[in-house]
Structures are given as C-alpha cells and as structure tokens.
Amino acid sequence: QLQASGGGLVPAGGSLTLSCNFSGGPFRSYAMGWFRQPPGQERDIVASISWNGASTYYTDSVKDRFTISRDDAKNTVTLQMSSLRPDDTAVYYCAASPGYYYEKWKYNNWGQGTQVTVSS
C-alpha cells in the first residue's frame, strides 16, 4: 500500500516535497517511482529509483530541478521539487515495481494521487 502526501499550491519558482509511505511488503524489494498526470494528458513517469538507491532516472523536463530519494528505514520515497513551473502542474502518483527502476511499464502498485499546482 502506498500513501502519497505533500502536494499543494506553489508559485512558479517555488519548491515542494512529496513523500510516499510504503507498507505491506518488503520495501527494499521494489523500485520506486513518481509519475504525474497533467490535466487532459496521460500519466507518465517523472523519476524513479532502484531498489538499493544506487540508480535513478529523471525525465528530461525535470532534470536538475527534481531529486528522488528513498529511506529504507522509514519505507518512504521522496520527490524534492524546485524551480517549479506551471507545466509541472499535475496529479502526482508514487508507485512501486518489482522490476528494474527504468521499466516504467512494470509499476503495478499505485498510491493515490496528490495534486501539485504551480501558479504563474
């Protein structure tokens, strides 16, 4: 089970941190990812991290602005977002995958979304 939190309304250029708590299984067995779904668009991956935290992936539009991390002691994955832009506005979802962190089609355990709105 995944529980995401931390969304909200932020002005352009601002920062926000999303957190996702994982429960009900061995957290270290899973790659973790953050996805987002902008209004009227499909959901797509934003960032992901391998089961051991050694490898990460970022979609091009968030590189150097977003940072994904995991805390295995707390069973949480975090997405730190900075220099936010209006086109970052979306519902953000955390997800877990038994596969490799870059295999976005294998994420099969989803949390509820959290809304991030960036005002211009």
mmCIF file with all atom_site columns, C-alpha atoms in Angstrom:
data_model
loop_
_atom_site.group_PDB
_atom_site.id
_atom_site.type_symbol
_atom_site.label_atom_id
_atom_site.label_alt_id
_atom_site.label_comp_id
_atom_site.label_asym_id
_atom_site.label_entity_id
_atom_site.label_seq_id
_atom_site.pdbx_PDB_ins_code
_atom_site.Cartn_x
_atom_site.Cartn_y
_atom_site.Cartn_z
_atom_site.occupancy
_atom_site.B_iso_or_equiv
_atom_site.pdbx_formal_charge
_atom_site.auth_seq_id
_atom_site.auth_comp_id
_atom_site.auth_asym_id
_atom_site.auth_atom_id
_atom_site.pdbx_PDB_model_num
ATOM 1   C CA . GLN A 1 1   ? 0.000  0.000  0.000   1.00 0.00 ? 1   GLN A CA 1
ATOM 2   C CA . LEU A 1 2   ? 1.276  3.430  -0.915  1.00 0.00 ? 2   LEU A CA 1
ATOM 3   C CA . GLN A 1 3   ? 0.284  6.715  0.644   1.00 0.00 ? 3   GLN A CA 1
ATOM 4   C CA . ALA A 1 4   ? 1.412  9.925  -1.020  1.00 0.00 ? 4   ALA A CA 1
ATOM 5   C CA . SER A 1 5   ? 1.395  13.347 0.579   1.00 0.00 ? 5   SER A CA 1
ATOM 6   C CA . GLY A 1 6   ? 2.859  16.801 0.205   1.00 0.00 ? 6   GLY A CA 1
ATOM 7   C CA . GLY A 1 7   ? 1.028  18.263 -2.757  1.00 0.00 ? 7   GLY A CA 1
ATOM 8   C CA . GLY A 1 8   ? -0.283 21.783 -2.810  1.00 0.00 ? 8   GLY A CA 1
ATOM 9   C CA . LEU A 1 9   ? -0.331 25.171 -4.476  1.00 0.00 ? 9   LEU A CA 1
ATOM 10  C CA . VAL A 1 10  ? 3.007  26.893 -5.044  1.00 0.00 ? 10  VAL A CA 1
ATOM 11  C CA . PRO A 1 11  ? 4.100  29.898 -7.101  1.00 0.00 ? 11  PRO A CA 1
ATOM 12  C CA . ALA A 1 12  ? 6.345  29.460 -10.080 1.00 0.00 ? 12  ALA A CA 1
ATOM 13  C CA . GLY A 1 13  ? 9.944  29.179 -8.981  1.00 0.00 ? 13  GLY A CA 1
ATOM 14  C CA . GLY A 1 14  ? 8.953  27.677 -5.679  1.00 0.00 ? 14  GLY A CA 1
ATOM 15  C CA . SER A 1 15  ? 9.689  24.315 -4.120  1.00 0.00 ? 15  SER A CA 1
ATOM 16  C CA . LEU A 1 16  ? 7.674  21.400 -2.847  1.00 0.00 ? 16  LEU A CA 1
ATOM 17  C CA . THR A 1 17  ? 8.481  17.988 -1.419  1.00 0.00 ? 17  THR A CA 1
ATOM 18  C CA . LEU A 1 18  ? 6.319  14.953 -1.998  1.00 0.00 ? 18  LEU A CA 1
ATOM 19  C CA . SER A 1 19  ? 6.533  11.909 0.235   1.00 0.00 ? 19  SER A CA 1
ATOM 20  C CA . CYS A 1 20  ? 5.224  8.409  -0.200  1.00 0.00 ? 20  CYS A CA 1
ATOM 21  C CA . ASN A 1 21  ? 4.965  5.847  2.544   1.00 0.00 ? 21  ASN A CA 1
ATOM 22  C CA . PHE A 1 22  ? 5.134  2.168  1.607   1.00 0.00 ? 22  PHE A CA 1
ATOM 23  C CA . SER A 1 23  ? 3.556  -0.549 3.702   1.00 0.00 ? 23  SER A CA 1
ATOM 24  C CA . GLY A 1 24  ? 2.574  -4.178 3.463   1.00 0.00 ? 24  GLY A CA 1
ATOM 25  C CA . GLY A 1 25  ? 5.682  -5.688 1.998   1.00 0.00 ? 25  GLY A CA 1
ATOM 26  C CA . PRO A 1 26  ? 9.475  -5.684 1.777   1.00 0.00 ? 26  PRO A CA 1
ATOM 27  C CA . PHE A 1 27  ? 10.200 -2.130 0.670   1.00 0.00 ? 27  PHE A CA 1
ATOM 28  C CA . ARG A 1 28  ? 13.743 -2.957 -0.430  1.00 0.00 ? 28  ARG A CA 1
ATOM 29  C CA . SER A 1 29  ? 12.420 -5.440 -2.951  1.00 0.00 ? 29  SER A CA 1
ATOM 30  C CA . TYR A 1 30  ? 10.887 -2.690 -5.035  1.00 0.00 ? 30  TYR A CA 1
ATOM 31  C CA . ALA A 1 31  ? 11.999 0.013  -7.356  1.00 0.00 ? 31  ALA A CA 1
ATOM 32  C CA . MET A 1 32  ? 10.052 3.174  -6.669  1.00 0.00 ? 32  MET A CA 1
ATOM 33  C CA . GLY A 1 33  ? 8.831  5.848  -8.995  1.00 0.00 ? 33  GLY A CA 1
ATOM 34  C CA . TRP A 1 34  ? 6.938  9.081  -9.225  1.00 0.00 ? 34  TRP A CA 1
ATOM 35  C CA . PHE A 1 35  ? 4.550  9.621  -12.096 1.00 0.00 ? 35  PHE A CA 1
ATOM 36  C CA . ARG A 1 36  ? 2.379  12.584 -12.973 1.00 0.00 ? 36  ARG A CA 1
ATOM 37  C CA . GLN A 1 37  ? -0.735 13.232 -14.978 1.00 0.00 ? 37  GLN A CA 1
ATOM 38  C CA . PRO A 1 38  ? -1.261 16.812 -16.176 1.00 0.00 ? 38  PRO A CA 1
ATOM 39  C CA . PRO A 1 39  ? -4.800 17.907 -16.962 1.00 0.00 ? 39  PRO A CA 1
ATOM 40  C CA . GLY A 1 40  ? -6.028 16.289 -20.142 1.00 0.00 ? 40  GLY A CA 1
ATOM 41  C CA . GLN A 1 41  ? -2.890 14.228 -20.594 1.00 0.00 ? 41  GLN A CA 1
ATOM 42  C CA . GLU A 1 42  ? -1.755 10.705 -19.911 1.00 0.00 ? 42  GLU A CA 1
ATOM 43  C CA . ARG A 1 43  ? 0.177  9.690  -16.839 1.00 0.00 ? 43  ARG A CA 1
ATOM 44  C CA . ASP A 1 44  ? 3.891  9.365  -17.374 1.00 0.00 ? 44  ASP A CA 1
ATOM 45  C CA . ILE A 1 45  ? 6.986  8.769  -15.333 1.00 0.00 ? 45  ILE A CA 1
ATOM 46  C CA . VAL A 1 46  ? 8.799  11.682 -13.712 1.00 0.00 ? 46  VAL A CA 1
ATOM 47  C CA . ALA A 1 47  ? 11.551 9.992  -11.723 1.00 0.00 ? 47  ALA A CA 1
ATOM 48  C CA . SER A 1 48  ? 12.463 6.584  -10.407 1.00 0.00 ? 48  SER A CA 1
ATOM 49  C CA . ILE A 1 49  ? 14.968 4.971  -8.114  1.00 0.00 ? 49  ILE A CA 1
ATOM 50  C CA . SER A 1 50  ? 16.346 1.465  -7.926  1.00 0.00 ? 50  SER A CA 1
ATOM 51  C CA . TRP A 1 51  ? 15.663 -0.899 -5.055  1.00 0.00 ? 51  TRP A CA 1
ATOM 52  C CA . ASN A 1 52  ? 19.013 -0.089 -3.454  1.00 0.00 ? 52  ASN A CA 1
ATOM 53  C CA . GLY A 1 53  ? 19.001 3.617  -4.217  1.00 0.00 ? 53  GLY A CA 1
ATOM 54  C CA . ALA A 1 54  ? 22.092 3.356  -6.382  1.00 0.00 ? 54  ALA A CA 1
ATOM 55  C CA . SER A 1 55  ? 20.457 4.354  -9.651  1.00 0.00 ? 55  SER A CA 1
ATOM 56  C CA . THR A 1 56  ? 17.957 6.997  -10.595 1.00 0.00 ? 56  THR A CA 1
ATOM 57  C CA . TYR A 1 57  ? 16.094 8.130  -13.663 1.00 0.00 ? 57  TYR A CA 1
ATOM 58  C CA . TYR A 1 58  ? 14.616 11.543 -14.464 1.00 0.00 ? 58  TYR A CA 1
ATOM 59  C CA . THR A 1 59  ? 12.549 12.612 -17.388 1.00 0.00 ? 59  THR A CA 1
ATOM 60  C CA . ASP A 1 60  ? 14.324 15.376 -19.278 1.00 0.00 ? 60  ASP A CA 1
ATOM 61  C CA . SER A 1 61  ? 11.985 18.172 -18.241 1.00 0.00 ? 61  SER A CA 1
ATOM 62  C CA . VAL A 1 62  ? 12.752 17.746 -14.527 1.00 0.00 ? 62  VAL A CA 1
ATOM 63  C CA . LYS A 1 63  ? 16.473 17.051 -14.606 1.00 0.00 ? 63  LYS A CA 1
ATOM 64  C CA . ASP A 1 64  ? 18.431 19.390 -12.337 1.00 0.00 ? 64  ASP A CA 1
ATOM 65  C CA . ARG A 1 65  ? 15.177 20.504 -10.687 1.00 0.00 ? 65  ARG A CA 1
ATOM 66  C CA . PHE A 1 66  ? 13.786 17.357 -9.050  1.00 0.00 ? 66  PHE A CA 1
ATOM 67  C CA . THR A 1 67  ? 15.506 14.844 -6.795  1.00 0.00 ? 67  THR A CA 1
ATOM 68  C CA . ILE A 1 68  ? 14.185 11.413 -5.883  1.00 0.00 ? 68  ILE A CA 1
ATOM 69  C CA . SER A 1 69  ? 15.439 9.593  -2.814  1.00 0.00 ? 69  SER A CA 1
ATOM 70  C CA . ARG A 1 70  ? 14.438 6.715  -0.596  1.00 0.00 ? 70  ARG A CA 1
ATOM 71  C CA . ASP A 1 71  ? 14.753 5.990  3.089   1.00 0.00 ? 71  ASP A CA 1
ATOM 72  C CA . ASP A 1 72  ? 14.632 2.264  3.677   1.00 0.00 ? 72  ASP A CA 1
ATOM 73  C CA . ALA A 1 73  ? 14.470 2.689  7.439   1.00 0.00 ? 73  ALA A CA 1
ATOM 74  C CA . LYS A 1 74  ? 11.246 4.642  7.086   1.00 0.00 ? 74  LYS A CA 1
ATOM 75  C CA . ASN A 1 75  ? 9.868  2.867  3.994   1.00 0.00 ? 75  ASN A CA 1
ATOM 76  C CA . THR A 1 76  ? 9.483  6.180  2.228   1.00 0.00 ? 76  THR A CA 1
ATOM 77  C CA . VAL A 1 77  ? 10.346 7.650  -1.132  1.00 0.00 ? 77  VAL A CA 1
ATOM 78  C CA . THR A 1 78  ? 10.603 11.390 -1.549  1.00 0.00 ? 78  THR A CA 1
ATOM 79  C CA . LEU A 1 79  ? 10.498 13.724 -4.514  1.00 0.00 ? 79  LEU A CA 1
ATOM 80  C CA . GLN A 1 80  ? 12.063 17.107 -3.901  1.00 0.00 ? 80  GLN A CA 1
ATOM 81  C CA . MET A 1 81  ? 10.910 19.600 -6.480  1.00 0.00 ? 81  MET A CA 1
ATOM 82  C CA . SER A 1 82  ? 12.443 23.005 -7.015  1.00 0.00 ? 82  SER A CA 1
ATOM 83  C CA . SER A 1 83  ? 12.251 25.756 -9.614  1.00 0.00 ? 83  SER A CA 1
ATOM 84  C CA . LEU A 1 84  ? 8.689  24.663 -10.235 1.00 0.00 ? 84  LEU A CA 1
ATOM 85  C CA . ARG A 1 85  ? 6.990  25.772 -13.414 1.00 0.00 ? 85  ARG A CA 1
ATOM 86  C CA . PRO A 1 86  ? 3.319  25.980 -14.357 1.00 0.00 ? 86  PRO A CA 1
ATOM 87  C CA . ASP A 1 87  ? 3.786  22.998 -16.671 1.00 0.00 ? 87  ASP A CA 1
ATOM 88  C CA . ASP A 1 88  ? 4.687  20.905 -13.629 1.00 0.00 ? 88  ASP A CA 1
ATOM 89  C CA . THR A 1 89  ? 1.042  21.168 -12.590 1.00 0.00 ? 89  THR A CA 1
ATOM 90  C CA . ALA A 1 90  ? -0.353 17.656 -12.374 1.00 0.00 ? 90  ALA A CA 1
ATOM 91  C CA . VAL A 1 91  ? -1.602 14.926 -10.122 1.00 0.00 ? 91  VAL A CA 1
ATOM 92  C CA . TYR A 1 92  ? 1.483  13.132 -8.850  1.00 0.00 ? 92  TYR A CA 1
ATOM 93  C CA . TYR A 1 93  ? 1.458  9.422  -8.069  1.00 0.00 ? 93  TYR A CA 1
ATOM 94  C CA . CYS A 1 94  ? 4.001  7.230  -6.366  1.00 0.00 ? 94  CYS A CA 1
ATOM 95  C CA . ALA A 1 95  ? 4.336  3.656  -7.489  1.00 0.00 ? 95  ALA A CA 1
ATOM 96  C CA . ALA A 1 96  ? 6.293  0.502  -6.787  1.00 0.00 ? 96  ALA A CA 1
ATOM 97  C CA . SER A 1 97  ? 7.723  -2.016 -9.209  1.00 0.00 ? 97  SER A CA 1
ATOM 98  C CA . PRO A 1 98  ? 9.189  -5.487 -8.817  1.00 0.00 ? 98  PRO A CA 1
ATOM 99  C CA . GLY A 1 99  ? 11.225 -4.834 -11.952 1.00 0.00 ? 99  GLY A CA 1
ATOM 100 C CA . TYR A 1 100 ? 14.024 -2.502 -12.868 1.00 0.00 ? 100 TYR A CA 1
ATOM 101 C CA . TYR A 1 101 ? 13.581 1.147  -11.965 1.00 0.00 ? 101 TYR A CA 1
ATOM 102 C CA . TYR A 1 102 ? 13.612 2.266  -15.607 1.00 0.00 ? 102 TYR A CA 1
ATOM 103 C CA . GLU A 1 103 ? 10.919 -0.219 -16.708 1.00 0.00 ? 103 GLU A CA 1
ATOM 104 C CA . LYS A 1 104 ? 8.005  2.132  -16.283 1.00 0.00 ? 104 LYS A CA 1
ATOM 105 C CA . TRP A 1 105 ? 5.529  -0.433 -17.622 1.00 0.00 ? 105 TRP A CA 1
ATOM 106 C CA . LYS A 1 106 ? 6.213  -2.703 -14.649 1.00 0.00 ? 106 LYS A CA 1
ATOM 107 C CA . TYR A 1 107 ? 4.977  -0.310 -11.965 1.00 0.00 ? 107 TYR A CA 1
ATOM 108 C CA . ASN A 1 108 ? 1.937  -2.148 -10.691 1.00 0.00 ? 108 ASN A CA 1
ATOM 109 C CA . ASN A 1 109 ? 1.352  -0.871 -7.174  1.00 0.00 ? 109 ASN A CA 1
ATOM 110 C CA . TRP A 1 110 ? -0.018 2.657  -7.054  1.00 0.00 ? 110 TRP A CA 1
ATOM 111 C CA . GLY A 1 111 ? -0.764 5.162  -4.398  1.00 0.00 ? 111 GLY A CA 1
ATOM 112 C CA . GLN A 1 112 ? -3.498 7.722  -4.559  1.00 0.00 ? 112 GLN A CA 1
ATOM 113 C CA . GLY A 1 113 ? -2.509 10.888 -6.340  1.00 0.00 ? 113 GLY A CA 1
ATOM 114 C CA . THR A 1 114 ? -1.590 14.179 -4.797  1.00 0.00 ? 114 THR A CA 1
ATOM 115 C CA . GLN A 1 115 ? -2.300 17.425 -6.614  1.00 0.00 ? 115 GLN A CA 1
ATOM 116 C CA . VAL A 1 116 ? 0.512  19.833 -7.364  1.00 0.00 ? 116 VAL A CA 1
ATOM 117 C CA . THR A 1 117 ? -0.498 23.179 -8.772  1.00 0.00 ? 117 THR A CA 1
ATOM 118 C CA . VAL A 1 118 ? 2.076  25.751 -9.834  1.00 0.00 ? 118 VAL A CA 1
ATOM 119 C CA . SER A 1 119 ? 0.733  29.240 -10.371 1.00 0.00 ? 119 SER A CA 1
ATOM 120 C CA . SER A 1 120 ? 2.289  31.637 -12.856 1.00 0.00 ? 120 SER A CA 1
#
